[in-house]
Coordinates of C-alpha atoms and ligand atoms in Angstrom, one line a residue:
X1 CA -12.7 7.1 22.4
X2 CA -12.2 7.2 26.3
X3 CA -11.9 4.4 27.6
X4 CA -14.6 3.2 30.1
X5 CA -14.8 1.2 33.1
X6 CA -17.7 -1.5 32.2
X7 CA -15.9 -3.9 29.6
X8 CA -19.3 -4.1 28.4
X9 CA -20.2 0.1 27.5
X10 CA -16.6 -0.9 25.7
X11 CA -17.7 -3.7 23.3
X12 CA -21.4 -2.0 22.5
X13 CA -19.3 0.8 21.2
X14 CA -17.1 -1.0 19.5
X15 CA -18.8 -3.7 18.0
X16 CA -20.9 -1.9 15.1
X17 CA -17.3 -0.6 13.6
X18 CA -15.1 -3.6 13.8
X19 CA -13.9 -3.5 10.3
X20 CA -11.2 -1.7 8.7
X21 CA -9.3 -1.5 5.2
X22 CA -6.7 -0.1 4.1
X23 CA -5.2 0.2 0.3
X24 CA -2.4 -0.8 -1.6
X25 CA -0.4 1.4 -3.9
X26 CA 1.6 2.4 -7.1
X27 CA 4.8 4.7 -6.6
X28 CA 4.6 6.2 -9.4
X29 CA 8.0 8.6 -9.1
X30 CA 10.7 8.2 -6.7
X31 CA 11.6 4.5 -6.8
X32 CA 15.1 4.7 -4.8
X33 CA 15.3 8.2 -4.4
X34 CA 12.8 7.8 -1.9
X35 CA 14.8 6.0 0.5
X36 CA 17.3 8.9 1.5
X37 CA 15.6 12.3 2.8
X38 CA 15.1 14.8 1.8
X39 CA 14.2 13.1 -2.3
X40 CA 9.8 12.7 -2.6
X41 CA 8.0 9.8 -3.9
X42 CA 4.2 10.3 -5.3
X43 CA 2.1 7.5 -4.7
X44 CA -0.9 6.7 -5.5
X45 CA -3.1 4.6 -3.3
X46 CA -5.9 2.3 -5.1
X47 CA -9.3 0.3 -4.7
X48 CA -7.5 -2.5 -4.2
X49 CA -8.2 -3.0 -0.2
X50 CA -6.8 -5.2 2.7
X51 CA -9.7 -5.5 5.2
X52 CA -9.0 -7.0 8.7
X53 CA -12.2 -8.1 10.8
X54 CA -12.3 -8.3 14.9
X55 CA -14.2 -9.7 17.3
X56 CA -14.0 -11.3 20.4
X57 CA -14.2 -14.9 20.6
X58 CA -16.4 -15.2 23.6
X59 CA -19.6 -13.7 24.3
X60 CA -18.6 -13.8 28.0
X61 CA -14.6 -14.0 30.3
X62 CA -15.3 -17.8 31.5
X63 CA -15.5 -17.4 35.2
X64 CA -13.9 -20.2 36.2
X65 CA -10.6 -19.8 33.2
X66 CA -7.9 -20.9 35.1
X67 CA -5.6 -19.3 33.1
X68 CA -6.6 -15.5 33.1
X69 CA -2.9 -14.0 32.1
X70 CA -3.4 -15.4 28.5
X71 CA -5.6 -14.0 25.8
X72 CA -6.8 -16.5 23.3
X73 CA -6.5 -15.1 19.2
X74 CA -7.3 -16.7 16.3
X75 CA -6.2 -15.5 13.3
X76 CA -8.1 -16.6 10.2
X77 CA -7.1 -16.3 6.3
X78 CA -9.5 -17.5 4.3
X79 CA -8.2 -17.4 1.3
X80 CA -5.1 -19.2 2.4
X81 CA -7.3 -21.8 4.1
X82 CA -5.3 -20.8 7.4
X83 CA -6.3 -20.7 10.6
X84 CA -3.8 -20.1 13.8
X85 CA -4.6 -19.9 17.3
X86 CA -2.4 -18.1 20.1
X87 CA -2.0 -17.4 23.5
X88 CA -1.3 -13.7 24.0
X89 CA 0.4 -13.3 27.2
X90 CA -1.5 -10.4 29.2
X91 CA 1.9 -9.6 30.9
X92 CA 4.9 -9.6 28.9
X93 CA 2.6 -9.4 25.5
X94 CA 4.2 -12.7 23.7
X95 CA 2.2 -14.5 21.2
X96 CA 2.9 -17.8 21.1
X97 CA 0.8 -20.5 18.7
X98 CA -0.5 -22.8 19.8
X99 CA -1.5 -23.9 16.3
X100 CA -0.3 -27.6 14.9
X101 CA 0.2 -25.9 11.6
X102 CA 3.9 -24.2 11.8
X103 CA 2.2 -21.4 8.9
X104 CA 3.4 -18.2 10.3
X105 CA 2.0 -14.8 9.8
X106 CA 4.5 -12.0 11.4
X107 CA 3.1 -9.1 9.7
X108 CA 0.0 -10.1 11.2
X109 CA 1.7 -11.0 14.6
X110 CA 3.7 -8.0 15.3
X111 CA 0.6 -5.6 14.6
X112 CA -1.2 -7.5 17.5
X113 CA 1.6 -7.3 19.6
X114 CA 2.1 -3.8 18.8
X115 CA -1.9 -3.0 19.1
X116 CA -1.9 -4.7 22.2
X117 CA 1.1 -2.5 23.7
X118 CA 0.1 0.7 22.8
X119 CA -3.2 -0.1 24.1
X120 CA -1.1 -0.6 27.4
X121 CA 0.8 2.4 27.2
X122 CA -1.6 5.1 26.4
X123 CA -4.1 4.1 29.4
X124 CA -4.3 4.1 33.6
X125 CA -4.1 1.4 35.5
X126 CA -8.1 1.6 36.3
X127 CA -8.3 1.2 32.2
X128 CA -5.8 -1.1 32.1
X129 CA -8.4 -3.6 33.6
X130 CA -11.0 -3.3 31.6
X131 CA -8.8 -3.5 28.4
X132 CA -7.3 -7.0 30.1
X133 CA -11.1 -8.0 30.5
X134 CA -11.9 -6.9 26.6
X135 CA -8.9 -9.2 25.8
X136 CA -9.8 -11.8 27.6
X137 CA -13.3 -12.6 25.9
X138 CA -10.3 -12.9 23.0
X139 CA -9.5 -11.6 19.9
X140 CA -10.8 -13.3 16.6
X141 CA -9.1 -11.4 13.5
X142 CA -10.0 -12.2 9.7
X143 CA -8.1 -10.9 6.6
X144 CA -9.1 -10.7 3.5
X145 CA -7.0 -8.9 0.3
X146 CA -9.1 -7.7 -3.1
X147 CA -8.0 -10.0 -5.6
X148 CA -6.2 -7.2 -7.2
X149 CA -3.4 -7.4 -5.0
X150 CA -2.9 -11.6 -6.6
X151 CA -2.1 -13.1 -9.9
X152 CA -4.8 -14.5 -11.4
X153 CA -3.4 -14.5 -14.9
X154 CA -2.7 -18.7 -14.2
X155 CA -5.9 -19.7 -13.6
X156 CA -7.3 -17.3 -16.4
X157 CA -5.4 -19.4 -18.8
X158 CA -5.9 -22.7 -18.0
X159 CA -10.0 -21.7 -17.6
X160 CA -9.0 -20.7 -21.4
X161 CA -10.8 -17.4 -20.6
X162 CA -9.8 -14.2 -22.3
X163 CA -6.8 -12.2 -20.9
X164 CA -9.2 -9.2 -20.1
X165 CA -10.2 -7.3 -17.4
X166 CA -13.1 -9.2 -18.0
X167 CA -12.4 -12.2 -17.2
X168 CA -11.0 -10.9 -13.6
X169 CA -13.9 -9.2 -12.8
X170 CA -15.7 -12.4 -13.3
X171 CA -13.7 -14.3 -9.9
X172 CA -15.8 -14.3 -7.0
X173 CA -14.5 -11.4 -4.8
X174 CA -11.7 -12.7 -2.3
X175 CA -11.0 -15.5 -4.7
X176 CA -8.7 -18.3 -3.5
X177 CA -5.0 -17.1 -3.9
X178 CA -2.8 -19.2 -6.0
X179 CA 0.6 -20.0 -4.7
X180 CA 3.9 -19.6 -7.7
X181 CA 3.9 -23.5 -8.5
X182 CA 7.9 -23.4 -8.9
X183 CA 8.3 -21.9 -5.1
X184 CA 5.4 -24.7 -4.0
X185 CA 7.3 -27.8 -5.5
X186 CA 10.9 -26.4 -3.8
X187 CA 12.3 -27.8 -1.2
X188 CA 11.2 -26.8 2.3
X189 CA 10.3 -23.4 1.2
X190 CA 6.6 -22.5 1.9
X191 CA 4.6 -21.7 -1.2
X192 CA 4.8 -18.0 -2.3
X193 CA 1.6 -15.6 -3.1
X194 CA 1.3 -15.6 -6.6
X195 CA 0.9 -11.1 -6.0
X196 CA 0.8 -8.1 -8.5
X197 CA 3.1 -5.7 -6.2
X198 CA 0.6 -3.9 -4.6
X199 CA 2.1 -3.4 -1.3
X200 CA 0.2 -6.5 0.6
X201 CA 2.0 -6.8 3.7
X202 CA 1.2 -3.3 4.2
X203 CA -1.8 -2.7 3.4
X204 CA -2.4 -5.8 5.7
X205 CA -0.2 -4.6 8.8
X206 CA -2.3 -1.4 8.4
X207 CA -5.7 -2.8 8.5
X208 CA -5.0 -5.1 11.3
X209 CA -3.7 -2.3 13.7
X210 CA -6.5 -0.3 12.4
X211 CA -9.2 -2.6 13.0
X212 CA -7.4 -3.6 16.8
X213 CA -6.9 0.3 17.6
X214 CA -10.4 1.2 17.3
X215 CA -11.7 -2.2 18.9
X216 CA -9.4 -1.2 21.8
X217 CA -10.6 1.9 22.2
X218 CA -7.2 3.6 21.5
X219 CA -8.3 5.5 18.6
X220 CA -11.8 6.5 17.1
X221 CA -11.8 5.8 13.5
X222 CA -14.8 6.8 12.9
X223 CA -14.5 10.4 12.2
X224 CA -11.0 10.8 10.5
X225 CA -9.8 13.6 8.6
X226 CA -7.1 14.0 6.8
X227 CA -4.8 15.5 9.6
X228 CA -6.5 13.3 12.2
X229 CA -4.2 12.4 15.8
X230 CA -5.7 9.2 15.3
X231 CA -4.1 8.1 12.2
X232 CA -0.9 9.1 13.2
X233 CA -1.5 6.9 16.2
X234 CA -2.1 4.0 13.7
X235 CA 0.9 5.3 11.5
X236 CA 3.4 5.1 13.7
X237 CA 2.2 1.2 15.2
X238 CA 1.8 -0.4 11.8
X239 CA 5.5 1.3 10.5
X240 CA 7.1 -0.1 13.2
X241 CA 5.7 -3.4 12.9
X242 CA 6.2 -3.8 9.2
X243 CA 10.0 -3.0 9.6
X244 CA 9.8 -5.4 12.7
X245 CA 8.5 -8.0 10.7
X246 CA 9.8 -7.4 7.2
X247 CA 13.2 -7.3 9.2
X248 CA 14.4 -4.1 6.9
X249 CA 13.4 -0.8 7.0
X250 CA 12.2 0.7 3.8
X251 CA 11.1 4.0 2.9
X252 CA 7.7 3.9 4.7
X253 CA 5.9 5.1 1.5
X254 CA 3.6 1.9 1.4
X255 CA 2.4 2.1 5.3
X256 CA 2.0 6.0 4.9
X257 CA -0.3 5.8 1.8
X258 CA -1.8 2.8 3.3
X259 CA -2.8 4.9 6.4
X260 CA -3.1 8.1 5.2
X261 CA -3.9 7.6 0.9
X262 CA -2.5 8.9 -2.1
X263 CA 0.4 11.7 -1.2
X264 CA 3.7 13.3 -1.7
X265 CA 5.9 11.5 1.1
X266 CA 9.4 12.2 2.3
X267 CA 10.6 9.3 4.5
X268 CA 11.0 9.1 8.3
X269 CA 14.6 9.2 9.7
X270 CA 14.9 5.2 10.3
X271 CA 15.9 5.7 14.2
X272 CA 12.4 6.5 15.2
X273 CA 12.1 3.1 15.2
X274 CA 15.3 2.0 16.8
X275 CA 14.1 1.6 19.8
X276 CA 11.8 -1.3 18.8
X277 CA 14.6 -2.9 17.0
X278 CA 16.0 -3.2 20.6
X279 CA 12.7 -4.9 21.7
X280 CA 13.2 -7.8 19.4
X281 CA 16.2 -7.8 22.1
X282 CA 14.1 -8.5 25.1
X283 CA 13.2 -4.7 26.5
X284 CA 9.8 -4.6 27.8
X285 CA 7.8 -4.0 25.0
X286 CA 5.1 -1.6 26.4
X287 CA 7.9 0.5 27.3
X288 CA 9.2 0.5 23.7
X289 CA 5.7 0.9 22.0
X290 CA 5.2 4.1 24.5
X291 CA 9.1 5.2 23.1
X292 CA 8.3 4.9 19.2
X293 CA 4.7 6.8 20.2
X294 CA 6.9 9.5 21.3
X295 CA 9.5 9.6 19.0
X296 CA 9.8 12.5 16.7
X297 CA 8.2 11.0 13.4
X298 CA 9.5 13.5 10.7
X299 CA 8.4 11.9 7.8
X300 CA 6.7 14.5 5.6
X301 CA 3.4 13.8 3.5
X302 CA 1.3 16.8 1.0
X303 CA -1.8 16.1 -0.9
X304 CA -1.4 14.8 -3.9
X305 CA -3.6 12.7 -6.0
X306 CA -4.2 12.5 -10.0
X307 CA -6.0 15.5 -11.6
X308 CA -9.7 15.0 -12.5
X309 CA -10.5 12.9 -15.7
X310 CA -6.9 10.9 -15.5
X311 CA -7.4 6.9 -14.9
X312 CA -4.2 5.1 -14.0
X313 CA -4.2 1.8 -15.3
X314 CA -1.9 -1.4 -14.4
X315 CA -0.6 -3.6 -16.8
X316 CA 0.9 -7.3 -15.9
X317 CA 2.8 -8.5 -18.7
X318 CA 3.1 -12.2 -16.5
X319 CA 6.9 -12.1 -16.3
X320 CA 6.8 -13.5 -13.4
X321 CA 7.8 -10.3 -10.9
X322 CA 10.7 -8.6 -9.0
X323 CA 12.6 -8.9 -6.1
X324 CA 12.6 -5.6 -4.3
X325 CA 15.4 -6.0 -1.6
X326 CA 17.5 -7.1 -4.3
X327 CA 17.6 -4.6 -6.7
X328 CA 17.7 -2.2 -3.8
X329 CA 21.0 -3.5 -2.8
X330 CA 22.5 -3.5 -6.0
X331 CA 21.7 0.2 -6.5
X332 CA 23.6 0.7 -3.2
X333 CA 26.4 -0.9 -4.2
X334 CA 26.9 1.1 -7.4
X335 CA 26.0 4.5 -5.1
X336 CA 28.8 3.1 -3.3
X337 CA 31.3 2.3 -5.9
X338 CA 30.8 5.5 -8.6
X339 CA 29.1 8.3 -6.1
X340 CA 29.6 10.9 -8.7
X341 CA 27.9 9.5 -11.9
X342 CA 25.5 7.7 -9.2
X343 CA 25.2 11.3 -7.5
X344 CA 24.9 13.1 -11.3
X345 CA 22.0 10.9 -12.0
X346 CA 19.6 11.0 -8.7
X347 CA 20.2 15.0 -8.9
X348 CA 18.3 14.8 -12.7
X349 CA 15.8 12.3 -11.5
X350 CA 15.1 14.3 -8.7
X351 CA 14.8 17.0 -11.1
X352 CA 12.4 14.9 -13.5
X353 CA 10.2 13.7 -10.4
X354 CA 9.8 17.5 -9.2
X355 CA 8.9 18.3 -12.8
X356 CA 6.0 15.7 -13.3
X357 CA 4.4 15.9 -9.9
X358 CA 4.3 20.1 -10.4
X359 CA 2.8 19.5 -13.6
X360 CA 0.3 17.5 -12.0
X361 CA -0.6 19.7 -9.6
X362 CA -0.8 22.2 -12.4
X363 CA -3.7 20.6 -14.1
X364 CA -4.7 19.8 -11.0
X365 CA -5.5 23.8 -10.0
X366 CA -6.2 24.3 -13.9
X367 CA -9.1 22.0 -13.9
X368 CA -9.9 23.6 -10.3
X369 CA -10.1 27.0 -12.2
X370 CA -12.3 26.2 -15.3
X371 CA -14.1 22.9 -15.1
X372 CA -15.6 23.4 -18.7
X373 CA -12.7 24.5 -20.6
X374 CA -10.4 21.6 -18.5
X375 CA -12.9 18.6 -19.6
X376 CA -13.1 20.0 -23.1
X377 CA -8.6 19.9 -23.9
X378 CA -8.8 16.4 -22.0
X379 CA -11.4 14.7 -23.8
X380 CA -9.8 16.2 -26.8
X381 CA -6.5 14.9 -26.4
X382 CA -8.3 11.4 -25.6
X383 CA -9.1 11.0 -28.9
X384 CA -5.8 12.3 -30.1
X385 CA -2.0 11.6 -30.8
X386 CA 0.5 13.7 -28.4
X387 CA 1.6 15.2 -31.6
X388 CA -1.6 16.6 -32.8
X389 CA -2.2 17.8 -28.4
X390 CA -1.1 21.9 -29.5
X391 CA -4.0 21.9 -32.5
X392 CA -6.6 21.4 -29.2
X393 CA -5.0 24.8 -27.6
X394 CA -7.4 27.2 -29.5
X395 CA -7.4 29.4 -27.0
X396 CA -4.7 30.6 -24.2
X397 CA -6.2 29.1 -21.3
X398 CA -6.5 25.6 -23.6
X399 CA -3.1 26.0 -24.1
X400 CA -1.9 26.0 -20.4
X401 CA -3.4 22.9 -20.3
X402 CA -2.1 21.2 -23.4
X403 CA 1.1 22.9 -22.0
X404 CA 1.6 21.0 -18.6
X405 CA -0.3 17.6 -20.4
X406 CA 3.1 18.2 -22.7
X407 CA 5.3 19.2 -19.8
X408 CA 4.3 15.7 -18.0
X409 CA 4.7 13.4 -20.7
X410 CA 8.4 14.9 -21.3
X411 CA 9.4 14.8 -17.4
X412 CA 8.0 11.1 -17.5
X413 CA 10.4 10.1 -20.5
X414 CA 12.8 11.8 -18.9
X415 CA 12.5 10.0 -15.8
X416 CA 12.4 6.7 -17.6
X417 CA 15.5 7.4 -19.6
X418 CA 17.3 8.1 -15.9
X419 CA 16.2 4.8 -14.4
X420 CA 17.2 2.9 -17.5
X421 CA 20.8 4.3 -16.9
X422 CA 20.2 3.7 -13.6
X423 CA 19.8 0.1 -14.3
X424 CA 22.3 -0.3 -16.6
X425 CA 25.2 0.9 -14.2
X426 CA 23.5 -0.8 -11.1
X427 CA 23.6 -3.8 -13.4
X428 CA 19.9 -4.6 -13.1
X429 CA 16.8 -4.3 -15.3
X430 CA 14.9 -1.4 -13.4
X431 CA 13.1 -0.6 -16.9
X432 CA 13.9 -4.6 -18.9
X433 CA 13.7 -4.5 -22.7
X434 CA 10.8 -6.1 -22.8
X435 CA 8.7 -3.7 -20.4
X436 CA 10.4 -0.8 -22.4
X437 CA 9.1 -1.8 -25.5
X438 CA 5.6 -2.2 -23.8
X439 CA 5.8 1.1 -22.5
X440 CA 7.0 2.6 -25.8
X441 CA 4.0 1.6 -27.8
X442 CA 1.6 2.6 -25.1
X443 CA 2.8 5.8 -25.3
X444 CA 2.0 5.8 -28.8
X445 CA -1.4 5.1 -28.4
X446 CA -4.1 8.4 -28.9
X447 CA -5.1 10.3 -25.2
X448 CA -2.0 8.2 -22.7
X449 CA -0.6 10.8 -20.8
X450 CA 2.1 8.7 -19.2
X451 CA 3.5 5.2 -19.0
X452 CA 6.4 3.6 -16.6
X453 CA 7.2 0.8 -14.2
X454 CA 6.8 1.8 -10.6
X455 CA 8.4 1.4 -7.8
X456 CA 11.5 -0.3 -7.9
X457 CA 10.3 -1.1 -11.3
X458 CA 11.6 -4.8 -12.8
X459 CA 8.9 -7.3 -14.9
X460 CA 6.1 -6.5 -12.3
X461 CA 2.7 -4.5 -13.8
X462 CA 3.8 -1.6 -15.5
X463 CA 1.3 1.7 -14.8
X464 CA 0.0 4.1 -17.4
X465 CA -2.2 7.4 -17.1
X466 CA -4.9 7.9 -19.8
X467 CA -7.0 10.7 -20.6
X468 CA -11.0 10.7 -20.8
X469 CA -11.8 7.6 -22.2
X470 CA -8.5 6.7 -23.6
X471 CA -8.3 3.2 -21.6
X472 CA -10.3 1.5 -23.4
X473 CA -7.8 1.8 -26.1
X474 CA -4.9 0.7 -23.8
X475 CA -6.5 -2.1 -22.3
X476 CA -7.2 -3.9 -25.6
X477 CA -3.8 -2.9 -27.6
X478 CA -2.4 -4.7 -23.8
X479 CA -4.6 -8.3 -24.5
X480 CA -3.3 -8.7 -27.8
X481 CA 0.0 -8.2 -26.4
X482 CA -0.7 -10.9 -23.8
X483 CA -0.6 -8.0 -20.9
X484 CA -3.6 -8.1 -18.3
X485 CA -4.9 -5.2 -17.6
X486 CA -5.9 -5.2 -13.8
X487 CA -8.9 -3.8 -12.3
X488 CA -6.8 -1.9 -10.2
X489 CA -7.8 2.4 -10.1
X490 CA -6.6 5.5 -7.9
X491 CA -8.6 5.9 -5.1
X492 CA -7.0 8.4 -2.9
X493 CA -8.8 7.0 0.4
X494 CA -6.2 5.5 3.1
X495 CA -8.1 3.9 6.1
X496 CA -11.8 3.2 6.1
X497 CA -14.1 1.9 8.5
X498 CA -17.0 -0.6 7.5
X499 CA -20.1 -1.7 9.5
X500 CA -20.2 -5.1 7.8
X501 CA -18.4 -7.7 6.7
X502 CA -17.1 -7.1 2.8
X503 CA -18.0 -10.5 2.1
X504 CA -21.6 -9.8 3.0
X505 CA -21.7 -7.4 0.7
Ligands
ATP601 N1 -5.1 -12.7 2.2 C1 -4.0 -12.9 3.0 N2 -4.1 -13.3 4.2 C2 -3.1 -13.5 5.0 N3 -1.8 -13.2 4.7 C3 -1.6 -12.8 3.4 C4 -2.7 -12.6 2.5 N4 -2.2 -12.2 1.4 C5 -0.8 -12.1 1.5 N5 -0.5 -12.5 2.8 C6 0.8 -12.5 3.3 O1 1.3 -11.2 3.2 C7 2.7 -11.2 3.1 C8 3.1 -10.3 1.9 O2 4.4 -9.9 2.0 P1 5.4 -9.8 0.9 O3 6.7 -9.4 1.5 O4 5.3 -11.0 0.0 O5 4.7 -8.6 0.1 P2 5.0 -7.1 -0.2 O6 6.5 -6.9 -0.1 O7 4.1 -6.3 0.6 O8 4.6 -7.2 -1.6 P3 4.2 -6.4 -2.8 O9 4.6 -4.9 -2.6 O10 4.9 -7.0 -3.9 O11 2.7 -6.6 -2.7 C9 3.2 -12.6 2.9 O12 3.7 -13.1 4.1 C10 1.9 -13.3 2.6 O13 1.9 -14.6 3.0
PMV602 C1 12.9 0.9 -4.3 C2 11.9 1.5 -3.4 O1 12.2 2.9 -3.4 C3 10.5 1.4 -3.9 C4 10.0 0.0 -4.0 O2 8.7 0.0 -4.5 P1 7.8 -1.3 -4.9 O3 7.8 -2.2 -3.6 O4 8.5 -1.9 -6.0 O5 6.5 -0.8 -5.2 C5 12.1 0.9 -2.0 C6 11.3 1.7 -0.9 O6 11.0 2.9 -1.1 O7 11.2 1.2 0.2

């Protein structure tokens, strides 16, 4: 949207589109790899949704405000029972609280900033007043996560309710989050999200620069399209300001399937960013938000979603989760200290990861080809072992199909055998015992196409493909293996815009 002069033409615009989502995700090949160019990741984005709400806190700038170089914000968590207040300065864009509670959101607080700036730095001085008048009626942000990014597994029990998918689906949407009771009784630490992995403080940066963006008037979210400027616009702001805030910069595949969906991504070099590190040391920051806007963001994404009549499923076997930063470290170290055998084994994974993701996309073109015939092999195999997969191939273009279904599953137990041994020398459990014997008898169950733990991997949910129908099967060999199958599915959508409130809904 151009901007225009009357703050108000601004604000009746704006205010029927105020909210935005964006999704978490599953990395389902290309844990690791992913963090040196030029090695993929696929990942899948899902229904699981951050949504951040704006609007302004006054209907009206008071006339008389005494202190017109500071915007008011309030930033609301519901489901944390959190509320913080700020004062945004108008000049040097600090945020300070002005809160009594000392609960701290930076995620949330850099993407403001961040908004804010590049807000500054993409308009004219004549704009640059009216944007300082939209701030100044103030900005009042809520954020909400889809319970499927939080443990409910806890409160499942002690309600003595079934561990199904059931029993989730019956929690009020936006349900009250509970906090990991060992991190809540510790000393001076503040209690930890009780969270499946799903990428939350992404998916949350994301939606919040989103949501500010469009209010702003810096981007027009209504219309995107895949290859939209606009997106790019909000790719590049909500990167930075997870790295800025998470204080390490990861691969990026979270914030890119976030913004964009489920893709093929190739990582950004980590010094587009660098100049925003510096801001952290006092440069002006509108300067830097205008310097990461025009760096040269050569991270690489492709289309890439699962093929028609797949369902990924996620399976938390309430081991209590991994720590990502940790295990990443420890695979450095051993890249570091045996760079062949470390070397030997990224080249086959790379290898295994290339192999899966092609066969994807060959059912992907199959089923594009012949609709019929592709439905007929997949529901076939649903309701079959792997082993008995070649009797469906009665035909040669059936067979194709059972042939890459074949080719997927091998790559896929191919990869996991490489990230075992990748564990095992990096002295970590990237695929544990326990979720390796969980993933073995999944795969033995009729119509799963693949099973593995994603990501960096560890005891959080482990993921599975199924065919047709074939989840049903899966989800109740998981209960009476104590594993909670979440509600989570694909859904390749990154950013969308809402007119209402998903609470009203
Ligand atoms: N509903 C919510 N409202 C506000 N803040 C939230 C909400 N849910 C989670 N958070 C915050 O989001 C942040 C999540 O960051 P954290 O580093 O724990 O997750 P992550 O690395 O994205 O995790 P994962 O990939 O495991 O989901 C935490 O600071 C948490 O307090
Ligand atoms: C290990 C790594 O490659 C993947 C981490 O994925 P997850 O947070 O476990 O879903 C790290 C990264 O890509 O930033």
């Amino acid at each position: 949207m151009t901007y225009v002069n009357d703050v108000k033409v601004v604000l009746f615009v704006c205010l029927e589109n105020r909210v935005a989502s964006a999704p978490g995700k599953v990395l389902m090949t290309g844990g690791y790899l992913v963090l040196e160019r030029p090695n993929a990741g696929t990942v899948l984005s899902t229904n699981a949704r951050f949504y951040s709400i704006v609007k302004p806190i006054y209907d009206e700038v008071k006339p008389d405000s005494s202190d017109l170089a500071c915007a008011d914000v309030k930033l609301t968590s519901p489901q944390m029972s959190r509320e913080t207040t700020y004062k945004l300065s108008l000049k040097h864009l600090t945020l300070d609280s002005v809160s009594q509670s000392d609960s701290r959101n930076p995620f949330v607080e850099y993407a403001v900033q961040y908004a804010v700036a590049a807000a500054y730095s993409r308009l004219d001085s004549s704009e640059k007043d009216a944007l300082a008048k939209l701030l100044l009626l103030g900005l009042d942000i809520t954020i909400l996560g889809c319970n499927e990014f939080y443990s409910y597994r806890n409160q499942i029990e002690a309600r003595g309710l079934p561990l199904t998918p059931q029993s989730l689906a019956s929690l009020p949407p936006f349900t009250s989050i509970t906090f990991n009771a060992e991190e809540s009784g510790g000393q001076n630490s503040k209690p930890e999200v009780a969270k499946t992995g799903l990428g939350s403080s992404a998916a949350m940066t994301t939606a919040v620069v989103a949501s500010l963006l469009h209010y702003l008037g810096v981007v027009n979210l209504s219309s995107v399209k895949y290859n939209d400027k606009d997106l790019d616009t909000v790719h590049m702001i909500a990167q930075t300001a997870h790295c800025i805030a998470q204080g390490k910069v990861g691969s990026g595949f979270d914030v890119s399937s976030a913004v964009y969906g489920s893709q093929r991504y190739v990582r950004f070099s980590p010094d587009v960013i660098a100049s925003a590190q510096d801001a952290v040391k006092g440069a002006p920051l509108e300067e830097i938000i205008d310097g990461v806007l025009k760096a040269k963001w050569d991270h690489e994404r492709t289309k890439f979603s699962l093929p028609p009549l797949m369902t990924l499923l996620l399976g938390e076997p309430g081991t209590g989760g991994s720590s990502t930063p940790s295990m990443v470290g420890a695979v450095k170290k051993w890249q570091k200290s045996d760079p062949e055998t470390s070397m030997e084994t990224w080249k086959k994974l790379s290898e295994g990861n290339s192999t899966l993701e092609m066969q994807l996309n060959t059912l992907s073109n199959l089923a594009r080809m012949s609709f019929d015939i592709y439905k007929d092999v997949i529901n076939n195999c649903s309701t079959q072992p792997p082993e008995k997969w070649l009797d469906v191939a009665t035909e040669p273009s059936k067979s194709d199909i059972v042939k890459a279904l074949l080719g997927a599953k091998d790559a896929m137990f191919k990869i996991r055998h490489l990230m075992r041994k990748m564990g095992e020398a990096a002295g970590i459990p990237i695929e544990p015992e326990s979720q390796t014997r969980l993933l073995d008898s999944t795969m033995n169950i009729e119509g799963v196409l693949l099973a593995g733990v994603p990501g960096a991997g560890g005891f959080d949910a482990v993921f599975v493909v199924t065919l047709g129908d074939a989840s049903d099967k899966v989800i109740k060999s998981w209960s009476s293996q104590n594993v909670l199958a979440l509600l989570v599915r694909e859904d390749p959508n990154g950013i969308l815009l809402h007119n209402n409130d998903p609470r009203a809904n």
